[in-house]
mmCIF file of C-alpha atoms and ligand atoms in Angstrom:
data_model
loop_
_atom_site.group_PDB
_atom_site.id
_atom_site.type_symbol
_atom_site.label_atom_id
_atom_site.label_comp_id
_atom_site.label_asym_id
_atom_site.label_seq_id
_atom_site.Cartn_x
_atom_site.Cartn_y
_atom_site.Cartn_z
ATOM 1 C CA UNK A 1 43.528 155.199 117.427
ATOM 2 C CA UNK A 2 45.219 153.432 114.327
ATOM 3 C CA UNK A 3 45.496 154.989 111.052
ATOM 4 C CA UNK A 4 46.984 152.802 108.392
ATOM 5 C CA UNK A 5 47.885 152.119 104.542
ATOM 6 C CA UNK A 6 49.858 149.703 102.555
ATOM 7 C CA UNK A 7 52.014 150.469 99.522
ATOM 8 C CA UNK A 8 54.456 148.641 97.241
ATOM 9 C CA UNK A 9 57.479 149.395 95.223
ATOM 10 C CA UNK A 10 59.950 147.716 92.816
ATOM 11 C CA UNK A 11 63.783 147.923 93.415
ATOM 12 C CA UNK A 12 65.798 149.508 90.682
ATOM 13 C CA UNK A 13 68.893 148.952 88.791
ATOM 14 C CA UNK A 14 71.069 152.168 88.019
ATOM 15 C CA UNK A 15 72.774 152.610 84.703
ATOM 16 C CA UNK A 16 74.601 155.483 85.801
ATOM 17 C CA UNK A 17 75.371 154.704 89.163
ATOM 18 C CA UNK A 18 74.967 157.215 92.562
ATOM 19 C CA UNK A 19 78.068 156.698 94.785
ATOM 20 C CA UNK A 20 79.107 159.379 97.208
ATOM 21 C CA UNK A 21 77.128 162.050 98.706
ATOM 22 C CA UNK A 22 77.635 166.004 98.765
ATOM 23 C CA UNK A 23 75.371 165.814 102.176
ATOM 24 C CA UNK A 24 75.780 162.589 103.985
ATOM 25 C CA UNK A 25 72.393 163.176 106.320
ATOM 26 C CA UNK A 26 70.184 164.304 103.692
ATOM 27 C CA UNK A 27 71.751 161.929 101.171
ATOM 28 C CA UNK A 28 72.294 164.412 98.467
ATOM 29 C CA UNK A 29 74.236 162.806 96.036
ATOM 30 C CA UNK A 30 77.672 163.894 94.374
ATOM 31 C CA UNK A 31 76.301 163.373 90.981
ATOM 32 C CA UNK A 32 73.023 162.408 89.180
ATOM 33 C CA UNK A 33 71.964 159.026 88.349
ATOM 34 C CA UNK A 34 69.723 157.028 85.887
ATOM 35 C CA UNK A 35 67.880 153.559 86.540
ATOM 36 C CA UNK A 36 65.088 151.303 85.646
ATOM 37 C CA UNK A 37 62.437 149.896 87.928
ATOM 38 C CA UNK A 38 62.435 145.983 88.378
ATOM 39 C CA UNK A 39 59.186 144.244 87.630
ATOM 40 C CA UNK A 40 58.837 141.017 89.184
ATOM 41 C CA UNK A 41 60.385 142.258 92.458
ATOM 42 C CA UNK A 42 58.510 144.276 95.149
ATOM 43 C CA UNK A 43 58.464 145.182 98.731
ATOM 44 C CA UNK A 44 54.994 145.504 100.166
ATOM 45 C CA UNK A 45 54.701 147.669 103.443
ATOM 46 C CA UNK A 46 51.787 148.469 105.706
ATOM 47 C CA UNK A 47 52.304 151.528 108.266
ATOM 48 C CA UNK A 48 50.103 151.784 111.146
ATOM 49 C CA UNK A 49 50.151 154.756 113.361
ATOM 50 C CA UNK A 50 48.699 153.937 116.900
ATOM 51 C CA UNK A 51 48.245 156.111 119.558
ATOM 52 C CA UNK A 52 49.021 152.984 121.798
ATOM 53 C CA UNK A 53 52.541 152.554 120.936
ATOM 54 C CA UNK A 54 55.187 154.053 122.759
ATOM 55 C CA UNK A 55 57.699 153.869 119.960
ATOM 56 C CA UNK A 56 58.107 152.789 116.353
ATOM 57 C CA UNK A 57 58.193 148.969 115.674
ATOM 58 C CA UNK A 58 59.636 147.269 112.587
ATOM 59 C CA UNK A 59 59.114 143.907 111.381
ATOM 60 C CA UNK A 60 60.919 142.830 107.893
ATOM 61 C CA UNK A 61 59.950 139.292 106.482
ATOM 62 C CA UNK A 62 58.352 138.204 109.767
ATOM 63 C CA UNK A 63 61.565 138.935 111.857
ATOM 64 C CA UNK A 64 61.972 141.728 114.264
ATOM 65 C CA UNK A 65 64.924 143.764 113.069
ATOM 66 C CA UNK A 66 68.012 145.672 114.359
ATOM 67 C CA UNK A 67 68.136 148.576 116.120
ATOM 68 C CA UNK A 68 70.129 150.223 113.241
ATOM 69 C CA UNK A 69 67.336 149.371 110.812
ATOM 70 C CA UNK A 70 64.713 150.844 113.138
ATOM 71 C CA UNK A 71 66.787 154.039 113.532
ATOM 72 C CA UNK A 72 66.776 154.494 109.748
ATOM 73 C CA UNK A 73 63.114 153.811 109.291
ATOM 74 C CA UNK A 74 62.061 156.302 112.393
ATOM 75 C CA UNK A 75 64.342 158.916 110.698
ATOM 76 C CA UNK A 76 62.181 158.899 107.694
ATOM 77 C CA UNK A 77 58.781 158.569 109.567
ATOM 78 C CA UNK A 78 60.063 161.715 111.829
ATOM 79 C CA UNK A 79 60.222 163.706 108.672
ATOM 80 C CA UNK A 80 56.571 162.262 107.431
ATOM 81 C CA UNK A 81 55.108 162.887 111.100
ATOM 82 C CA UNK A 82 56.535 166.728 111.013
ATOM 83 C CA UNK A 83 54.759 167.472 107.689
ATOM 84 C CA UNK A 84 51.590 166.075 109.596
ATOM 85 C CA UNK A 85 52.169 167.574 112.809
ATOM 86 C CA UNK A 86 51.936 164.639 114.623
ATOM 87 C CA UNK A 87 53.920 162.399 117.078
ATOM 88 C CA UNK A 88 52.194 159.198 116.857
ATOM 89 C CA UNK A 89 54.611 155.989 116.888
ATOM 90 C CA UNK A 90 54.083 153.671 113.957
ATOM 91 C CA UNK A 91 54.258 149.604 113.439
ATOM 92 C CA UNK A 92 55.978 149.165 109.998
ATOM 93 C CA UNK A 93 55.327 145.601 108.543
ATOM 94 C CA UNK A 94 57.559 144.955 105.444
ATOM 95 C CA UNK A 95 57.620 142.094 103.094
ATOM 96 C CA UNK A 96 59.688 141.428 100.171
ATOM 97 C CA UNK A 97 58.130 139.140 97.364
ATOM 98 C CA UNK A 98 61.814 138.448 96.079
ATOM 99 C CA UNK A 99 63.667 135.486 97.856
ATOM 100 C CA UNK A 100 65.668 136.414 100.794
ATOM 101 C CA UNK A 101 69.162 135.872 101.251
ATOM 102 C CA UNK A 102 69.845 136.292 97.576
ATOM 103 C CA UNK A 103 71.960 139.400 98.029
ATOM 104 C CA UNK A 104 69.337 141.517 95.980
ATOM 105 C CA UNK A 105 69.451 144.992 97.782
ATOM 106 C CA UNK A 106 65.962 146.014 99.276
ATOM 107 C CA UNK A 107 66.498 149.413 100.728
ATOM 108 C CA UNK A 108 65.134 151.445 97.290
ATOM 109 C CA UNK A 109 61.910 149.541 97.115
ATOM 110 C CA UNK A 110 61.684 149.303 101.217
ATOM 111 C CA UNK A 111 61.906 153.011 101.429
ATOM 112 C CA UNK A 112 59.770 153.957 98.599
ATOM 113 C CA UNK A 113 56.978 151.689 99.482
ATOM 114 C CA UNK A 114 57.537 153.106 103.322
ATOM 115 C CA UNK A 115 57.258 156.766 102.317
ATOM 116 C CA UNK A 116 54.151 156.395 100.173
ATOM 117 C CA UNK A 117 52.405 154.036 102.997
ATOM 118 C CA UNK A 118 53.337 156.575 106.107
ATOM 119 C CA UNK A 119 52.222 159.705 104.038
ATOM 120 C CA UNK A 120 49.008 158.155 102.976
ATOM 121 C CA UNK A 121 48.248 156.731 106.404
ATOM 122 C CA UNK A 122 48.483 160.059 107.643
ATOM 123 C CA UNK A 123 46.210 161.817 105.129
ATOM 124 C CA UNK A 124 49.072 163.399 103.163
ATOM 125 C CA UNK A 125 48.323 164.331 99.770
ATOM 126 C CA UNK A 126 52.135 164.650 98.522
ATOM 127 C CA UNK A 127 53.396 165.108 94.969
ATOM 128 C CA UNK A 128 55.311 162.360 93.244
ATOM 129 C CA UNK A 129 58.420 164.695 93.676
ATOM 130 C CA UNK A 130 57.757 165.245 97.138
ATOM 131 C CA UNK A 131 57.471 161.338 97.977
ATOM 132 C CA UNK A 132 60.805 160.870 95.820
ATOM 133 C CA UNK A 133 62.280 163.495 98.217
ATOM 134 C CA UNK A 134 61.067 161.719 101.627
ATOM 135 C CA UNK A 135 61.930 158.448 100.178
ATOM 136 C CA UNK A 136 65.720 159.492 99.502
ATOM 137 C CA UNK A 137 66.171 160.493 103.195
ATOM 138 C CA UNK A 138 66.178 156.731 104.152
ATOM 139 C CA UNK A 139 68.132 155.524 100.977
ATOM 140 C CA UNK A 140 69.103 157.537 98.275
ATOM 141 C CA UNK A 141 68.246 155.017 95.652
ATOM 142 C CA UNK A 142 64.737 154.775 96.979
ATOM 143 C CA UNK A 143 63.971 157.926 95.337
ATOM 144 C CA UNK A 144 64.201 156.406 92.061
ATOM 145 C CA UNK A 145 61.414 153.769 93.138
ATOM 146 C CA UNK A 146 58.968 156.406 93.450
ATOM 147 C CA UNK A 147 58.414 157.283 89.769
ATOM 148 C CA UNK A 148 58.121 154.476 87.084
ATOM 149 C CA UNK A 149 59.811 153.051 84.359
ATOM 150 C CA UNK A 150 63.140 154.401 83.248
ATOM 151 C CA UNK A 151 64.040 157.226 85.751
ATOM 152 C CA UNK A 152 66.588 160.017 86.116
ATOM 153 C CA UNK A 153 67.810 161.455 89.696
ATOM 154 C CA UNK A 154 68.851 164.947 89.404
ATOM 155 C CA UNK A 155 71.532 165.391 92.072
ATOM 156 C CA UNK A 156 70.343 169.074 93.300
ATOM 157 C CA UNK A 157 71.813 171.015 95.825
ATOM 158 C CA UNK A 158 69.347 170.787 99.033
ATOM 159 C CA UNK A 159 66.417 168.891 99.947
ATOM 160 C CA UNK A 160 64.154 170.319 97.597
ATOM 161 C CA UNK A 161 66.213 170.249 94.446
ATOM 162 C CA UNK A 162 67.168 166.430 95.097
ATOM 163 C CA UNK A 163 64.590 163.950 93.693
ATOM 164 C CA UNK A 164 63.943 161.609 90.553
ATOM 165 C CA UNK A 165 61.698 161.836 87.572
ATOM 166 C CA UNK A 166 60.530 159.354 85.131
ATOM 167 C CA UNK A 167 62.438 159.540 81.715
ATOM 168 C CA UNK A 168 60.377 157.134 79.795
ATOM 169 C CA UNK A 169 57.544 154.992 80.621
ATOM 170 C CA UNK A 170 58.063 150.831 81.180
ATOM 171 C CA UNK A 171 56.659 150.200 77.737
ATOM 172 C CA UNK A 172 59.144 152.711 76.047
ATOM 173 C CA UNK A 173 61.498 150.199 75.853
ATOM 174 C CA UNK A 174 61.676 146.202 75.978
ATOM 175 C CA UNK A 175 64.419 145.904 78.106
ATOM 176 C CA UNK A 176 65.247 143.005 80.165
ATOM 177 C CA UNK A 177 67.522 142.521 83.350
ATOM 178 C CA UNK A 178 68.775 138.798 84.113
ATOM 179 C CA UNK A 179 69.896 139.175 87.703
ATOM 180 C CA UNK A 180 72.686 136.469 88.152
ATOM 181 C CA UNK A 181 72.769 135.431 91.600
ATOM 182 C CA UNK A 182 76.362 134.727 92.777
ATOM 183 C CA UNK A 183 76.248 134.891 96.497
ATOM 184 C CA UNK A 184 73.621 135.527 99.105
ATOM 185 C CA UNK A 185 76.238 136.657 101.530
ATOM 186 C CA UNK A 186 75.300 139.671 103.610
ATOM 187 C CA UNK A 187 77.218 142.991 102.447
ATOM 188 C CA UNK A 188 80.098 143.467 104.623
ATOM 189 C CA UNK A 189 79.975 147.169 104.059
ATOM 190 C CA UNK A 190 76.549 148.473 103.589
ATOM 191 C CA UNK A 191 76.270 151.222 100.728
ATOM 192 C CA UNK A 192 75.437 153.764 103.320
ATOM 193 C CA UNK A 193 79.139 153.312 104.749
ATOM 194 C CA UNK A 194 80.409 152.798 101.068
ATOM 195 C CA UNK A 195 79.200 156.403 100.147
ATOM 196 C CA UNK A 196 81.059 157.981 103.106
ATOM 197 C CA UNK A 197 84.224 156.402 101.906
ATOM 198 C CA UNK A 198 83.844 157.259 98.216
ATOM 199 C CA UNK A 199 85.557 160.576 98.741
ATOM 200 C CA UNK A 200 88.787 159.019 100.123
ATOM 201 C CA UNK A 201 89.435 157.548 96.560
ATOM 202 C CA UNK A 202 91.565 159.825 94.344
ATOM 203 C CA UNK A 203 89.283 158.642 91.079
ATOM 204 C CA UNK A 204 85.989 159.969 92.904
ATOM 205 C CA UNK A 205 86.708 163.703 91.805
ATOM 206 C CA UNK A 206 87.227 162.645 88.335
ATOM 207 C CA UNK A 207 84.344 160.177 87.942
ATOM 208 C CA UNK A 208 81.889 163.040 89.515
ATOM 209 C CA UNK A 209 83.435 165.675 86.991
ATOM 210 C CA UNK A 210 82.813 163.300 84.187
ATOM 211 C CA UNK A 211 78.888 162.444 85.582
ATOM 212 C CA UNK A 212 77.126 164.879 83.142
ATOM 213 C CA UNK A 213 78.704 163.578 79.963
ATOM 214 C CA UNK A 214 77.811 159.842 81.003
ATOM 215 C CA UNK A 215 73.965 161.163 82.103
ATOM 216 C CA UNK A 216 73.915 162.465 78.633
ATOM 217 C CA UNK A 217 74.781 159.643 76.843
ATOM 218 C CA UNK A 218 72.344 157.039 78.701
ATOM 219 C CA UNK A 219 69.509 159.354 78.480
ATOM 220 C CA UNK A 220 70.006 159.721 74.872
ATOM 221 C CA UNK A 221 70.424 155.890 74.425
ATOM 222 C CA UNK A 222 67.368 155.286 76.402
ATOM 223 C CA UNK A 223 65.412 157.723 74.355
ATOM 224 C CA UNK A 224 66.347 156.468 71.157
ATOM 225 C CA UNK A 225 66.653 152.935 72.263
ATOM 226 C CA UNK A 226 70.028 152.884 70.916
ATOM 227 C CA UNK A 227 71.526 149.423 72.709
ATOM 228 C CA UNK A 228 75.162 149.960 71.470
ATOM 229 C CA UNK A 229 75.448 153.215 73.090
ATOM 230 C CA UNK A 230 73.608 152.029 76.230
ATOM 231 C CA UNK A 231 75.756 149.106 76.532
ATOM 232 C CA UNK A 232 79.100 151.053 76.361
ATOM 233 C CA UNK A 233 78.194 153.830 78.779
ATOM 234 C CA UNK A 234 76.371 151.376 81.306
ATOM 235 C CA UNK A 235 79.580 149.238 81.810
ATOM 236 C CA UNK A 236 82.076 152.159 81.650
ATOM 237 C CA UNK A 237 80.039 154.030 84.597
ATOM 238 C CA UNK A 238 79.654 150.643 86.459
ATOM 239 C CA UNK A 239 83.666 150.140 85.994
ATOM 240 C CA UNK A 240 84.324 153.665 87.101
ATOM 241 C CA UNK A 241 82.328 153.208 90.523
ATOM 242 C CA UNK A 242 83.866 149.823 91.321
ATOM 243 C CA UNK A 243 87.198 151.614 90.620
ATOM 244 C CA UNK A 244 86.410 154.212 93.106
ATOM 245 C CA UNK A 245 85.229 151.400 95.507
ATOM 246 C CA UNK A 246 88.504 149.329 95.204
ATOM 247 C CA UNK A 247 90.941 152.492 95.541
ATOM 248 C CA UNK A 248 89.063 154.177 98.608
ATOM 249 C CA UNK A 249 90.460 154.065 102.113
ATOM 250 C CA UNK A 250 89.580 151.176 103.278
ATOM 251 C CA UNK A 251 89.161 149.286 99.798
ATOM 252 C CA UNK A 252 85.937 147.797 99.057
ATOM 253 C CA UNK A 253 86.127 144.645 96.775
ATOM 254 C CA UNK A 254 82.419 143.600 96.041
ATOM 255 C CA UNK A 255 83.350 141.314 93.096
ATOM 256 C CA UNK A 256 84.119 137.654 93.280
ATOM 257 C CA UNK A 257 85.672 135.445 90.911
ATOM 258 C CA UNK A 258 82.415 134.236 89.416
ATOM 259 C CA UNK A 259 81.675 138.164 88.787
ATOM 260 C CA UNK A 260 84.590 138.574 86.667
ATOM 261 C CA UNK A 261 83.690 135.080 84.790
ATOM 262 C CA UNK A 262 80.272 136.800 83.933
ATOM 263 C CA UNK A 263 81.851 140.276 82.979
ATOM 264 C CA UNK A 264 84.196 138.474 80.332
ATOM 265 C CA UNK A 265 81.471 136.109 78.990
ATOM 266 C CA UNK A 266 79.197 138.998 78.417
ATOM 267 C CA UNK A 267 82.004 141.367 76.931
ATOM 268 C CA UNK A 268 82.726 138.085 74.500
ATOM 269 C CA UNK A 269 79.076 137.549 73.384
ATOM 270 C CA UNK A 270 78.791 141.108 72.531
ATOM 271 C CA UNK A 271 81.878 140.745 70.183
ATOM 272 C CA UNK A 272 80.208 137.749 68.780
ATOM 273 C CA UNK A 273 76.910 140.171 67.760
ATOM 274 C CA UNK A 274 74.920 139.409 70.882
ATOM 275 C CA UNK A 275 73.018 142.630 72.071
ATOM 276 C CA UNK A 276 73.882 142.217 75.735
ATOM 277 C CA UNK A 277 76.212 144.050 78.511
ATOM 278 C CA UNK A 278 76.498 144.152 82.269
ATOM 279 C CA UNK A 279 76.007 146.333 85.609
ATOM 280 C CA UNK A 280 77.151 145.555 89.139
ATOM 281 C CA UNK A 281 75.882 147.277 92.475
ATOM 282 C CA UNK A 282 77.420 146.843 95.875
ATOM 283 C CA UNK A 283 77.774 143.204 95.780
ATOM 284 C CA UNK A 284 78.914 140.406 93.432
ATOM 285 C CA UNK A 285 75.645 139.840 91.681
ATOM 286 C CA UNK A 286 75.743 140.766 88.064
ATOM 287 C CA UNK A 287 72.982 142.336 86.080
ATOM 288 C CA UNK A 288 72.784 141.503 82.719
ATOM 289 C CA UNK A 289 70.777 143.485 80.632
ATOM 290 C CA UNK A 290 69.419 142.870 76.876
ATOM 291 C CA UNK A 291 66.559 143.942 74.592
ATOM 292 C CA UNK A 292 63.727 141.590 74.902
ATOM 293 C CA UNK A 293 64.401 139.989 71.417
ATOM 294 C CA UNK A 294 67.846 138.647 72.776
ATOM 295 C CA UNK A 295 66.394 137.311 75.989
ATOM 296 C CA UNK A 296 65.963 133.693 75.133
ATOM 297 C CA UNK A 297 69.766 133.587 73.602
ATOM 298 C CA UNK A 298 71.052 135.428 76.590
ATOM 299 C CA UNK A 299 69.242 133.033 79.236
ATOM 300 C CA UNK A 300 70.658 130.067 77.390
ATOM 301 C CA UNK A 301 74.119 130.888 77.535
ATOM 302 C CA UNK A 302 73.927 132.268 81.089
ATOM 303 C CA UNK A 303 72.655 128.960 82.345
ATOM 304 C CA UNK A 304 75.239 127.381 80.671
ATOM 305 C CA UNK A 305 77.811 129.416 82.843
ATOM 306 C CA UNK A 306 78.565 126.648 85.750
ATOM 307 C CA UNK A 307 77.667 127.235 89.133
ATOM 308 C CA UNK A 308 75.255 129.993 89.198
ATOM 309 C CA UNK A 309 72.867 129.884 92.116
ATOM 310 C CA UNK A 310 70.150 131.294 90.117
ATOM 311 C CA UNK A 311 68.871 133.636 87.540
ATOM 312 C CA UNK A 312 66.059 136.190 88.110
ATOM 313 C CA UNK A 313 64.527 137.728 85.056
ATOM 314 C CA UNK A 314 63.013 141.478 85.365
ATOM 315 C CA UNK A 315 61.523 143.946 82.908
ATOM 316 C CA UNK A 316 60.963 147.590 83.153
ATOM 317 C CA UNK A 317 58.535 148.282 86.345
ATOM 318 C CA UNK A 318 56.082 150.975 87.028
ATOM 319 C CA UNK A 319 55.716 153.473 90.102
ATOM 320 C CA UNK A 320 55.326 153.089 93.722
ATOM 321 C CA UNK A 321 51.703 152.102 94.104
ATOM 322 C CA UNK A 322 48.953 151.908 97.248
ATOM 323 C CA UNK A 323 47.704 148.602 98.136
ATOM 324 C CA UNK A 324 44.159 147.759 99.061
ATOM 325 C CA UNK A 325 43.811 147.948 102.886
ATOM 326 C CA UNK A 326 42.474 144.419 103.111
ATOM 327 C CA UNK A 327 45.750 142.935 101.830
ATOM 328 C CA UNK A 328 47.780 145.191 104.234
ATOM 329 C CA UNK A 329 49.848 143.418 106.655
ATOM 330 C CA UNK A 330 50.895 140.843 104.234
HETATM 331 O O1 LIG B 401 70.876 153.847 98.146
HETATM 332 P P1 LIG B 401 71.974 153.071 98.764
HETATM 333 O O2 LIG B 401 72.858 154.032 99.961
HETATM 334 O O3 LIG B 401 71.746 151.974 99.012
HETATM 335 O O4 LIG B 401 72.936 153.139 97.488
HETATM 336 C C1 LIG B 401 73.024 152.496 96.060
HETATM 337 C C2 LIG B 401 74.271 152.442 95.884
HETATM 338 C C3 LIG B 401 74.361 151.540 94.480
HETATM 339 O O5 LIG B 401 73.321 150.653 94.233
HETATM 340 C C4 LIG B 401 75.843 150.785 94.134
HETATM 341 C C5 LIG B 401 74.401 152.485 93.334
HETATM 342 C C6 LIG B 401 72.993 152.862 92.704
HETATM 343 O O6 LIG B 401 72.909 154.254 92.145
HETATM 344 O O7 LIG B 401 71.870 152.388 93.121
#
């Protein structure tokens, strides 16, 4: 017997970052975070629970995957199977619509789509909050790809209190994220490994202690569509996270010379009066953020910077959603 469902989700970009866990296994973060879902990029996932299967199977972008990736997926599936009181193995087929090898992290959209598809396939009727909690178990930031638009993940203390909710719907603020692709190189250190190193930096404690202040400023800036306050706090938060990364043992340097070149250009353009700011995740690519009204000017300037591999334009995206069964298995 086979029961299946398909779902999709957008990745997200964090404005206030998640880095370090209170609980590594349950991925309860050291601090809350705020992000925006990225319309224009998505992961589509089909989950088929099949009584004929002996163990879980995972195919990403048409390729069988590493045992490490499969273990992580099986762990999330185990939680969902427990809720449904079932032991059947599943075939998971996942496809990213964004170009592969771009260095854009897909674990957030992947685990959000997986949680929604698997729970639906097993007939579980879960709330958005419960789906967000489940997605978090696979990849912390995935809990922010379940709700739509501008999203806040309350750190919480345990599985039930750690989940994400919408702060504002996608239409609330016309914000654009240009992802400047600098390198397609695979991350040398995964974010899961990175989180476990955060506590080895003497700066992490101060970063976490100050998180409520940054969250409050960022939340207000989004709700008031105040780009100036938003720009200052987003850049400060990004630099705090990268300072922790660079000062952990062993240190993590994700930037490349081009990363710094874009940072300097963006800061210069803002001084000249352009509404623009940057943020960077666990990789060298730079996310350049601006109001929609500045998008053309920002794009012109970015394309004039030499040696950028390419540029992706994203706008605020909606929540994770179910796909019609006929387009499952894409
Ligand atoms: O969800 P993870 O384990 O891939 O961690 C994401 C970490 C950052 O992207 C660097 C920050 C964030 O909040 O998304």
